[in-house]
């Protein structure tokens, strides 16, 4: 189902999921392509980023951002081409990084649009290694995690968009990087291709023991992006003065109730006290927006020098975005997940 | 039972408590007064500090410090007089701040002894407002909590050695101070004498609602020294970017098992994430020892200027230390608890 010049396909939130999103969560709507008014640009989506944070946006639980309304177009970062422009700063054909959501076309008044120049390679990188996921890994690890040479850094979803970079940046600081991933293929990739010191399969029945063995000197930085059973295995391994940047909790996103007891809230507080741990949540652009330039320059340098590798998992067709997103929450993607909405 | 020149009374750990310490936890032993060897000083205890952290020392659960062995003398900070000296740096009669523990006499090689000069007033202040509790309040609040003018700072045990100072220092930074204390007398003292903006009685059946009403703009800094039900009431009130220095969890110290479910560990992590909270444990002298001079100078200045008030709860007689300590864990003290072991 290719992109059309006359129809705007959009994926809207049909109903809020109870637990995991399913086939009834989203719906594909069609409408006429909107017409830009004076001061507006019409954007045509080429590439759509799918990210775990979107699970929060389709829930009405209180969070850091307003939820997507039922019936509204799903939000999301995109790389788009300017299709028509009545805005003095934009010309048809220009490539921009924007937040058009899960649809073929969107209008913009220019606010928040970032021109990507003519570098075709940037189109996907801008959604991954050089975009929000890369910025998240960079700031969370370096500003909150503050790994030192010889320390052990642990990150889950280690073959994913954020985790893969956390471990590689940790190694560039001289730290040991221990990844956690789902399945032998991903673990092999994390060690052999990304250069982590070790990677443990969280599906293994003796996962906690394997993690302890891989972290024989304990854990100094745990970059939290999953929560759940992984955090349970990490908690007893945290060293005195460990740092825990909290960027996501994907294992809990589909939960509708709290798990059964005992209640370990006090246990976590006691661990933070007795081990003098710093645990800190962050939302990348809200907390670090002013430092995006610093990140972009450093990460570009590392990419040029071949010091950072990344992997993209590209799904074709806007209509396949819902299924790809559901798979993302189950760990089915392998690398930064994005949807090619149009070949160009 | 006054101090004797010939007998060293000491309170030893008789058995580790299961839950709250009781009459069988400690025992009073008597032994000859030790004789200093070359390079040693003999110290005679005048004043013994009783502090919540001591509950951790009589447990064999893993913590940041070695537990007191069964049969060993209880540890604790003291103000003592040099009774005899074969150490070139100390003369009989000098007043020192030391860590002699729950006993009349102790030998020292001079390491860790701090001379207090001739200022008799310093003897008790050195264990409270100018000592470990004051230092804890100062660094935890200012270095980790970082209150700004107009923000709301909440602290429990607000009439106690640490809490009373946290609120007063918060007010000196221009922040609102909301205390939590047990009973109307303590709450009145916290507001009327210490100048907090409000104080809520944690024994009130509608405690959580009262706390919410006292913090109508939410909580920006929660100085954690109690845990338990107080933290449960605080958690939903924490603002985005709140800071939570974790200095103690007295409500949990006597617990022998985790409380029943649901398991809220993930709820705490989710709150830290979505509200971008920084939660950080600290152990005062381990983490901030090098800044004691800075604290001492600033707090002395505030005391001279009449900007800080404090209250001491002095119990007479070493033999009463166990009962006073048991009461401390139940919130029975009113102000910084210490034992006058000898009038001088």
XYZ file of C-alpha atoms in Angstrom:
688
model
C 0.000 0.000 0.000
C 2.208 2.816 -1.270
C 2.005 6.453 -0.402
C -0.421 8.408 -2.586
C -0.307 12.000 -3.756
C -3.995 12.483 -3.010
C -4.720 10.598 0.175
C -3.300 11.096 3.657
C -3.191 7.787 5.461
C -2.868 8.132 9.222
C -2.727 5.680 12.094
C -4.953 6.872 14.913
C -5.402 5.622 18.470
C -8.674 3.682 18.302
C -8.851 2.656 21.955
C -6.533 2.685 24.930
C -5.045 -0.755 25.523
C -5.585 -2.659 28.763
C -2.130 -4.195 29.069
C -0.335 -4.863 25.795
C -1.573 -3.018 22.689
C -3.189 -5.293 20.111
C -4.947 -5.197 16.737
C -7.778 -3.073 18.167
C -5.520 -0.391 19.597
C -4.872 1.410 16.321
C -6.866 2.121 13.153
C -5.795 3.363 9.725
C -7.788 6.380 8.559
C -7.732 8.141 5.223
C -8.370 11.812 4.554
C -7.528 14.355 1.864
C -3.993 15.680 1.782
C -4.133 19.002 3.653
C -3.379 22.258 1.884
C -0.816 24.648 3.399
C -2.002 28.144 4.263
C 0.221 31.216 4.283
C 3.162 30.555 6.663
C 2.742 26.765 6.558
C 4.631 23.910 4.950
C 3.247 20.578 3.817
C 5.483 17.698 4.919
C 5.538 14.247 3.358
C 6.773 11.493 5.663
C 9.629 9.309 4.483
C 10.699 7.606 7.684
C 8.900 7.194 11.018
C 10.688 6.365 14.265
C 9.097 3.801 16.613
C 10.214 4.076 20.219
C 9.225 2.557 23.568
C 8.154 5.916 25.032
C 5.103 5.789 22.735
C 3.559 3.186 25.036
C 3.264 5.920 27.653
C 1.540 8.253 25.217
C -1.352 5.859 24.566
C -2.032 5.443 28.276
C -3.973 7.984 30.278
C -1.920 7.316 33.411
C -0.305 10.512 34.614
C 3.114 10.904 33.037
C 5.472 13.584 31.832
C 3.582 14.261 28.604
C -0.036 14.593 27.579
C -1.480 11.331 26.268
C -2.592 10.967 22.661
C -6.375 11.432 22.569
C -8.524 8.539 21.383
C -9.181 9.191 17.684
C -6.076 11.354 17.282
C -3.088 10.596 15.071
C -0.256 8.784 16.869
C 2.710 11.013 17.652
C 6.238 10.222 16.545
C 9.477 11.608 15.181
C 9.834 11.516 11.390
C 12.128 12.434 8.564
C 10.021 14.204 5.964
C 10.360 16.095 2.706
C 8.903 19.526 2.204
C 6.217 18.843 -0.417
C 4.862 22.375 -0.690
C 5.746 25.541 1.134
C 4.156 28.900 1.862
C 6.804 29.530 4.524
C 9.779 31.749 3.602
C 12.350 29.500 5.364
C 11.477 26.264 3.589
C 11.660 25.164 -0.028
C 9.992 22.157 -1.663
C 12.314 19.158 -1.722
C 14.136 19.960 1.517
C 14.667 17.126 3.986
C 13.667 17.897 7.594
C 13.614 16.181 10.974
C 10.192 16.759 12.514
C 7.460 15.313 14.648
C 4.750 14.585 12.058
C 3.469 11.393 13.661
C 2.209 8.192 12.108
C 0.888 9.593 8.841
C 1.811 10.392 5.240
C 1.324 14.151 5.353
C 1.357 16.859 7.974
C 1.208 20.633 8.070
C 3.710 22.669 10.054
C 4.281 26.335 10.807
C 8.005 25.643 10.805
C 8.422 25.450 14.565
C 10.646 22.579 15.589
C 11.644 21.629 12.041
C 15.330 20.854 11.593
C 16.777 20.881 8.086
C 18.916 17.833 7.384
C 20.734 19.125 4.305
C 21.434 16.841 1.358
C 23.045 14.001 3.273
C 20.749 11.066 2.505
C 22.512 9.015 5.196
C 21.320 11.468 7.803
C 17.695 10.572 7.143
C 17.755 7.448 9.273
C 20.620 8.454 11.551
C 18.650 11.511 12.583
C 16.064 9.199 14.135
C 18.605 6.923 15.798
C 22.268 7.251 16.533
C 22.301 11.019 15.936
C 18.784 11.636 17.208
C 16.723 11.108 20.312
C 17.953 7.566 21.118
C 21.615 8.507 20.695
C 21.186 11.694 22.708
C 19.447 9.685 25.445
C 22.299 7.179 25.657
C 24.956 9.893 25.614
C 23.529 12.201 28.276
C 22.096 9.532 30.554
C 25.367 7.658 30.635
C 27.832 10.533 30.751
C 25.949 13.148 32.775
C 24.121 10.918 35.265
C 26.012 7.622 35.051
C 29.485 9.199 34.955
C 31.401 5.959 34.281
C 35.083 5.930 35.153
C 37.826 3.807 33.649
C 37.706 0.267 34.980
C 34.152 0.510 36.282
C 31.414 -1.872 35.167
C 28.458 -0.468 33.228
C 25.376 -2.622 32.674
C 22.611 -1.903 30.172
C 19.653 -3.947 28.970
C 18.087 -3.960 25.497
C 21.762 -3.925 24.559
C 21.199 -4.516 20.857
C 18.597 -1.742 20.714
C 18.783 1.881 19.730
C 19.780 3.227 23.160
C 21.425 0.245 24.848
C 23.827 -0.447 21.983
C 25.196 3.088 22.275
C 25.355 3.110 26.072
C 27.741 0.159 26.057
C 29.913 1.509 23.265
C 30.195 4.946 24.860
C 31.025 3.271 28.185
C 33.889 1.436 26.486
C 35.128 4.688 24.974
C 35.422 5.959 28.591
C 37.525 2.953 29.525
C 34.749 1.186 31.414
C 33.686 -2.445 31.093
C 30.362 -2.850 29.270
C 28.036 -5.721 30.109
C 24.907 -5.993 28.010
C 21.641 -7.801 28.550
C 19.626 -8.897 25.529
C 16.981 -11.413 24.508
C 18.346 -14.446 22.689
C 21.675 -15.811 21.519
C 21.734 -13.876 18.224
C 21.420 -10.515 19.889
C 23.956 -11.427 22.584
C 26.461 -12.537 19.982
C 25.974 -9.309 18.032
C 26.440 -7.206 21.177
C 29.786 -8.833 21.981
C 31.164 -9.618 18.514
C 29.992 -6.570 16.586
C 29.516 -3.862 19.200
C 32.489 -4.913 21.318
C 30.806 -5.197 24.718
C 32.858 -7.203 27.223
C 29.965 -9.580 27.861
C 26.269 -9.986 27.145
C 23.788 -12.056 29.128
C 20.540 -13.502 27.755
C 17.694 -12.427 30.036
C 15.656 -15.403 28.824
C 18.112 -17.876 30.326
C 16.720 -19.679 33.380
C 19.858 -18.828 35.338
C 19.943 -15.235 34.100
C 20.618 -13.712 37.540
C 23.566 -16.038 38.153
C 24.971 -15.360 34.686
C 24.714 -11.623 35.257
C 26.485 -11.929 38.610
C 29.246 -13.944 36.952
C 29.628 -11.319 34.202
C 29.868 -8.590 36.856
C 32.328 -10.174 39.245
C 33.347 -6.749 40.588
C 29.742 -5.611 40.952
C 27.934 -2.907 38.997
C 28.985 0.750 39.137
C 26.542 2.156 36.586
C 23.240 0.571 35.672
C 21.552 2.380 32.800
C 17.898 1.533 33.468
C 15.700 1.149 30.409
C 13.723 -1.997 31.192
C 12.888 -2.511 34.888
C 11.139 -5.740 35.883
C 13.122 -8.937 36.354
C 16.296 -7.361 34.990
C 16.312 -4.741 37.726
C 15.658 -7.466 40.297
C 18.851 -9.194 39.177
C 20.817 -5.948 39.081
C 19.814 -4.619 42.517
C 21.923 -6.967 44.693
C 24.943 -6.418 42.430
C 25.047 -2.622 42.714
C 28.259 -1.355 44.257
C 28.629 1.354 46.884
C 28.233 4.744 45.163
C 26.616 3.200 42.075
C 24.705 5.480 39.709
C 21.394 4.480 38.116
C 20.157 6.776 35.319
C 16.508 5.857 34.708
C 15.554 6.352 31.064
C 12.795 3.780 30.628
C 10.996 0.793 32.118
C 9.775 -1.072 29.073
C 9.115 -4.277 31.006
C 6.465 -2.463 33.044
C 4.816 -0.380 30.341
C 2.047 -2.876 29.594
C 1.341 -3.647 33.270
C -2.173 -2.810 34.442
C -1.708 -3.664 38.122
C 1.180 -3.757 40.546
C 2.823 -7.168 40.893
C 2.122 -9.257 44.020
C 4.146 -8.795 47.199
C 6.138 -8.656 49.268
C 6.433 -4.903 48.918
C 10.051 -4.119 48.071
C 9.733 -0.337 47.904
C 11.471 -0.060 51.279
C 14.112 -2.551 50.180
C 15.001 -0.301 47.260
C 15.172 2.736 49.543
C 17.354 0.792 51.993
C 19.698 -0.245 49.190
C 19.937 3.376 48.027
C 20.786 4.387 51.609
C 23.253 1.711 52.636
C 25.055 1.676 49.303
C 24.783 5.453 48.851
C 23.299 5.034 45.380
C 22.180 7.853 43.130
C 19.081 6.988 41.090
C 17.837 9.658 38.726
C 15.168 9.829 36.066
C 15.497 12.000 32.978
C 13.559 13.003 29.868
C 16.118 13.773 27.255
C 14.979 16.928 25.456
C 13.303 18.430 28.524
C 16.395 18.028 30.667
C 19.220 18.305 28.165
C 17.814 20.055 25.081
C 20.407 22.811 25.323
C 23.235 20.289 24.966
C 22.066 18.632 21.741
C 24.770 20.381 19.723
C 27.522 19.057 21.961
C 26.158 15.533 21.589
C 25.730 15.813 17.819
C 29.296 17.001 17.312
C 30.837 14.292 19.508
C 28.734 11.456 18.117
C 29.420 12.567 14.517
C 33.138 12.516 15.297
C 32.910 9.004 16.744
C 30.956 7.814 13.697
C 33.529 9.334 11.344
C 36.297 7.602 13.288
C 34.494 4.267 13.125
C 34.272 4.078 16.919
C 30.513 3.643 17.094
C 28.456 1.031 15.285
C 24.713 0.947 15.015
C 22.052 -1.205 13.481
C 18.706 -0.200 12.013
C 15.632 -2.409 11.816
C 13.529 -0.946 9.012
C 9.943 -2.063 8.411
C 8.322 -1.098 5.106
C 4.900 0.548 4.916
C 2.983 2.818 7.267
C 0.258 0.195 7.574
C 2.762 -2.080 9.304
C 3.622 0.431 12.024
C 1.129 -0.906 14.617
C 2.408 -4.482 14.376
C 6.021 -3.310 14.455
C 5.311 -1.208 17.545
C 3.624 -4.122 19.326
C 6.690 -6.224 18.501
C 8.993 -3.518 19.857
C 7.387 -3.845 23.299
C 8.026 -7.605 23.092
C 11.675 -7.166 22.089
C 11.126 -8.494 18.549
C 13.087 -5.716 16.830
C 16.855 -6.032 16.340
C 18.364 -2.564 16.241
C 16.750 0.869 15.997
C 13.197 0.303 14.791
C 11.773 2.591 12.118
C 9.157 2.475 9.402
C 9.936 3.426 5.823
C 6.720 5.232 4.947
C 7.894 6.105 1.446
C 11.091 5.166 -0.432
C 11.523 8.894 -1.135
C 24.705 4.706 89.789
C 27.459 7.299 89.445
C 30.709 6.935 87.558
C 33.476 5.417 89.650
C 37.220 6.003 89.544
C 37.924 2.281 89.791
C 35.305 0.534 87.710
C 34.612 0.784 84.008
C 30.937 0.206 83.376
C 30.150 -0.685 79.769
C 26.994 -1.544 77.895
C 27.591 -4.507 75.627
C 25.451 -6.109 72.945
C 24.079 -9.223 74.655
C 22.095 -10.588 71.725
C 20.958 -9.336 68.341
C 17.325 -8.237 68.449
C 14.668 -9.810 66.255
C 12.694 -6.694 65.462
C 12.742 -3.986 68.101
C 15.544 -4.095 70.692
C 14.339 -4.898 74.220
C 15.611 -5.472 77.741
C 17.585 -8.540 76.629
C 19.443 -6.780 73.836
C 22.009 -5.055 76.040
C 23.831 -5.895 79.274
C 25.843 -3.779 81.663
C 29.300 -5.193 82.361
C 31.921 -4.004 84.805
C 35.658 -4.276 84.438
C 38.751 -2.537 85.842
C 39.580 0.883 84.439
C 42.218 0.254 81.778
C 45.736 1.656 82.123
C 47.212 3.668 79.242
C 50.430 2.383 77.708
C 53.080 4.567 76.094
C 51.399 6.591 73.295
C 47.881 6.093 74.704
C 45.387 8.296 76.491
C 42.738 7.247 78.967
C 39.407 8.928 78.225
C 36.564 9.370 80.705
C 33.120 9.713 79.118
C 31.025 12.729 80.038
C 28.348 12.652 77.364
C 27.239 9.866 75.002
C 25.284 10.503 71.801
C 22.393 8.169 70.953
C 21.478 8.078 67.272
C 19.191 6.031 64.998
C 22.106 4.651 62.949
C 23.025 2.498 65.954
C 20.099 0.205 65.130
C 21.985 -0.803 61.989
C 25.116 -1.599 63.974
C 23.404 -4.203 66.164
C 22.026 -6.042 63.139
C 24.123 -8.448 61.105
C 22.329 -7.503 57.879
C 24.828 -6.255 55.315
C 25.217 -2.513 55.594
C 27.804 0.179 55.162
C 29.591 -0.554 58.441
C 30.672 -3.613 60.331
C 28.127 -4.689 62.952
C 28.959 -4.614 66.652
C 29.914 -8.140 67.699
C 27.784 -9.894 70.301
C 29.540 -9.328 73.634
C 31.316 -6.185 72.406
C 30.846 -2.678 73.774
C 28.246 -0.616 71.881
C 29.757 2.020 69.638
C 28.864 5.695 69.818
C 30.160 9.226 69.699
C 31.117 10.773 73.023
C 32.497 13.872 74.611
C 35.185 12.776 77.053
C 37.878 14.186 79.301
C 41.459 13.076 79.106
C 41.905 11.337 82.475
C 45.511 10.274 82.010
C 47.873 10.618 79.090
C 51.049 9.002 77.865
C 50.566 10.679 74.494
C 52.535 13.873 73.760
C 49.576 15.662 72.141
C 47.108 15.291 74.995
C 47.091 16.574 78.559
C 44.929 15.417 81.447
C 41.789 17.539 81.736
C 41.388 18.264 78.044
C 37.922 17.892 76.566
C 37.750 15.826 73.350
C 35.167 14.639 70.852
C 35.709 10.937 70.287
C 34.089 7.608 69.606
C 34.500 5.840 72.948
C 31.155 4.019 72.871
C 28.721 3.200 75.667
C 31.165 3.041 78.569
C 32.829 5.098 81.306
C 36.428 4.735 80.161
C 38.265 4.010 76.944
C 41.830 3.955 75.715
C 42.855 5.749 72.542
C 46.051 6.178 70.547
C 44.914 9.673 69.669
C 43.597 8.865 66.206
C 40.267 10.573 65.534
C 40.276 12.606 68.742
C 39.184 16.217 68.312
C 40.036 18.693 71.062
C 37.073 20.850 72.030
C 38.932 23.609 73.896
C 37.532 25.110 77.066
C 34.083 25.950 75.745
C 31.804 23.909 77.996
C 28.868 24.666 75.707
C 30.628 22.792 72.935
C 30.434 19.536 74.859
C 26.842 18.819 73.905
C 26.786 20.836 70.693
C 29.632 18.744 69.369
C 27.339 15.721 69.468
C 24.373 17.533 67.940
C 24.002 20.775 66.091
C 27.746 21.118 65.449
C 28.416 17.396 65.139
C 27.291 14.439 63.097
C 23.546 15.234 63.109
C 24.083 18.859 62.130
C 26.584 17.929 59.452
C 24.123 15.349 58.101
C 21.326 17.904 57.869
C 23.565 20.525 56.279
C 25.178 18.407 53.568
C 22.166 16.238 52.759
C 19.938 19.251 52.329
C 22.326 21.641 50.602
C 24.467 19.308 48.513
C 21.866 16.712 47.486
C 18.557 18.466 48.163
C 19.616 21.838 46.750
C 16.491 23.764 47.824
C 15.742 26.985 45.968
C 13.798 29.975 47.200
C 10.078 29.328 47.140
C 10.400 25.557 46.919
C 8.811 23.231 49.463
C 11.083 21.092 51.643
C 9.591 18.277 53.721
C 11.354 16.483 56.545
C 10.142 13.995 59.128
C 11.325 13.600 62.715
C 11.163 17.379 62.497
C 11.727 18.006 66.194
C 14.728 15.670 66.210
C 18.434 16.273 65.906
C 18.600 16.184 62.102
C 15.071 17.122 61.023
C 14.932 20.271 63.136
C 18.029 21.592 61.371
C 16.932 20.543 57.888
C 13.832 22.717 58.124
C 15.643 25.692 59.600
C 18.407 25.563 56.993
C 15.762 25.243 54.270
C 14.123 28.444 55.544
C 17.499 30.195 55.526
C 17.615 29.374 51.780
C 14.213 30.972 51.261
C 12.365 27.677 50.920
C 9.139 26.665 52.672
C 9.710 24.085 55.407
C 7.044 21.512 56.220
C 7.805 19.216 59.123
C 6.345 15.879 60.133
C 6.430 14.890 63.805
C 4.671 12.631 66.292
C 2.131 14.404 68.453
C 0.759 17.891 68.987
C 3.521 19.054 71.351
C 6.279 18.337 68.875
C 4.321 19.852 65.978
C 3.692 23.022 67.968
C 7.383 23.274 68.853
C 8.417 22.793 65.219
C 6.220 25.661 64.025
C 6.290 28.038 67.008
C 9.889 27.631 68.130
C 11.772 26.441 65.059
C 9.789 28.561 62.607
C 8.742 25.864 60.114
C 5.850 26.954 57.886
C 3.792 23.926 58.906
C 4.081 20.646 60.759
C 1.868 17.595 60.323
C 1.302 14.913 62.962
C 2.027 11.535 61.406
C -0.182 9.892 64.015
C -3.289 11.653 62.702
C -5.689 9.293 60.932
C -5.848 11.677 57.967
C -2.092 12.268 57.945
C -1.721 11.866 54.157
C -4.475 14.398 53.458
C -3.018 16.838 55.983
C 0.393 16.538 54.375
C -1.085 17.149 50.927
C -2.871 20.228 52.254
C 0.342 21.546 53.812
C 2.149 21.015 50.489
C -0.358 22.544 48.110
C 2.368 23.201 45.526
C 3.809 19.694 45.884
C 7.172 18.695 47.347
C 10.467 19.753 45.772
C 12.848 18.306 48.348
C 12.036 15.406 50.635
C 14.790 14.787 53.155
C 14.275 11.084 53.868
C 15.065 9.954 57.387
C 12.115 7.719 58.235
C 10.672 5.740 55.291
C 7.546 3.653 55.899
C 4.116 5.297 55.925
C 5.601 8.784 55.748
C 7.298 8.030 52.441
C 4.054 6.493 51.152
C 2.317 9.827 51.783
C 5.179 11.824 50.286
C 5.591 9.828 47.052
C 2.470 11.065 45.211
C 3.236 14.657 46.205
C 6.743 14.788 44.740
C 7.093 17.390 42.013
C 8.864 16.999 38.701
C 12.624 17.274 39.299
C 12.254 16.670 43.043
C 15.336 15.688 45.030
C 15.286 13.020 47.731
C 18.423 12.800 49.890
C 18.203 9.506 51.792
C 19.830 9.768 55.202
C 17.888 7.217 57.196
C 14.849 4.940 57.325
C 14.109 4.685 61.011
C 10.579 3.332 60.462
C 12.068 0.249 58.813
C 15.019 -0.390 61.089
C 13.220 -2.860 63.350
C 11.527 -4.723 60.481
C 12.442 -8.392 60.178
C 10.536 -9.144 56.982
C 9.379 -7.192 53.969
C 5.816 -5.864 54.244
C 3.029 -7.576 52.291
C 2.298 -6.644 48.676
C 1.581 -5.392 46.179
C 5.203 -4.885 45.230
C 5.711 -1.160 44.718
C 9.400 -1.290 43.765
C 8.458 -0.698 40.121
C 6.069 2.072 41.141
C 8.939 3.904 42.811
C 11.128 3.455 39.736
C 8.304 4.699 37.508
C 7.820 7.760 39.688
C 11.563 8.466 39.543
C 11.382 8.190 35.746
C 8.227 10.118 34.923
C 8.930 12.874 37.432
C 12.673 12.884 36.763
C 13.464 12.553 40.443
C 16.943 12.304 41.921
C 17.096 9.985 44.925
C 20.475 9.626 46.572
C 21.757 7.938 49.710
C 24.658 9.290 51.714
C 26.753 8.466 54.769
C 27.901 11.739 56.140
C 31.558 11.354 57.118
C 32.333 8.845 54.378
C 30.933 11.079 51.656
C 31.544 14.564 53.007
C 34.271 14.256 55.661
C 36.495 16.734 53.825
C 33.842 19.469 54.113
C 33.330 19.301 57.876
C 35.233 22.565 58.383
C 32.980 24.411 55.956
C 29.910 23.136 57.802
C 31.309 23.911 61.258
C 32.135 27.507 60.304
C 28.742 28.176 58.710
C 26.716 26.539 61.461
C 28.713 28.348 64.175
C 27.953 31.621 62.408
C 24.238 30.832 62.250
C 24.246 29.916 65.948
C 26.025 33.158 66.855
C 23.476 35.095 64.833
C 20.590 33.337 66.552
C 19.350 31.925 63.268
C 19.358 28.283 64.311
C 17.672 26.827 67.372
C 18.140 23.365 68.741
C 16.872 21.257 71.586
C 18.670 18.591 73.553
C 17.025 15.681 75.308
C 19.496 14.632 77.996
C 19.069 11.382 79.940
C 21.128 10.932 83.107
C 23.201 7.827 83.751
C 24.918 5.318 81.491
C 22.692 2.545 82.838
C 19.710 4.299 81.236
C 21.216 4.326 77.741
C 19.519 1.101 76.546
C 16.026 2.262 77.514
C 16.647 5.702 76.013
C 17.843 4.122 72.769
C 14.790 1.857 72.567
C 12.638 4.962 73.057
C 14.524 6.795 70.317
C 13.437 4.182 67.785
C 9.837 4.723 68.954
C 10.075 8.514 68.674
C 9.899 9.073 72.439
C 12.760 11.566 72.562
C 12.137 15.267 72.010
C 15.267 16.843 70.554
C 18.792 15.504 70.181
C 19.064 12.513 72.499
C 22.178 12.096 74.611
C 23.191 10.465 77.861
C 25.014 12.387 80.567
C 27.388 9.669 81.730
C 29.081 11.923 84.287
C 28.314 15.524 85.350
C 31.997 16.252 84.664
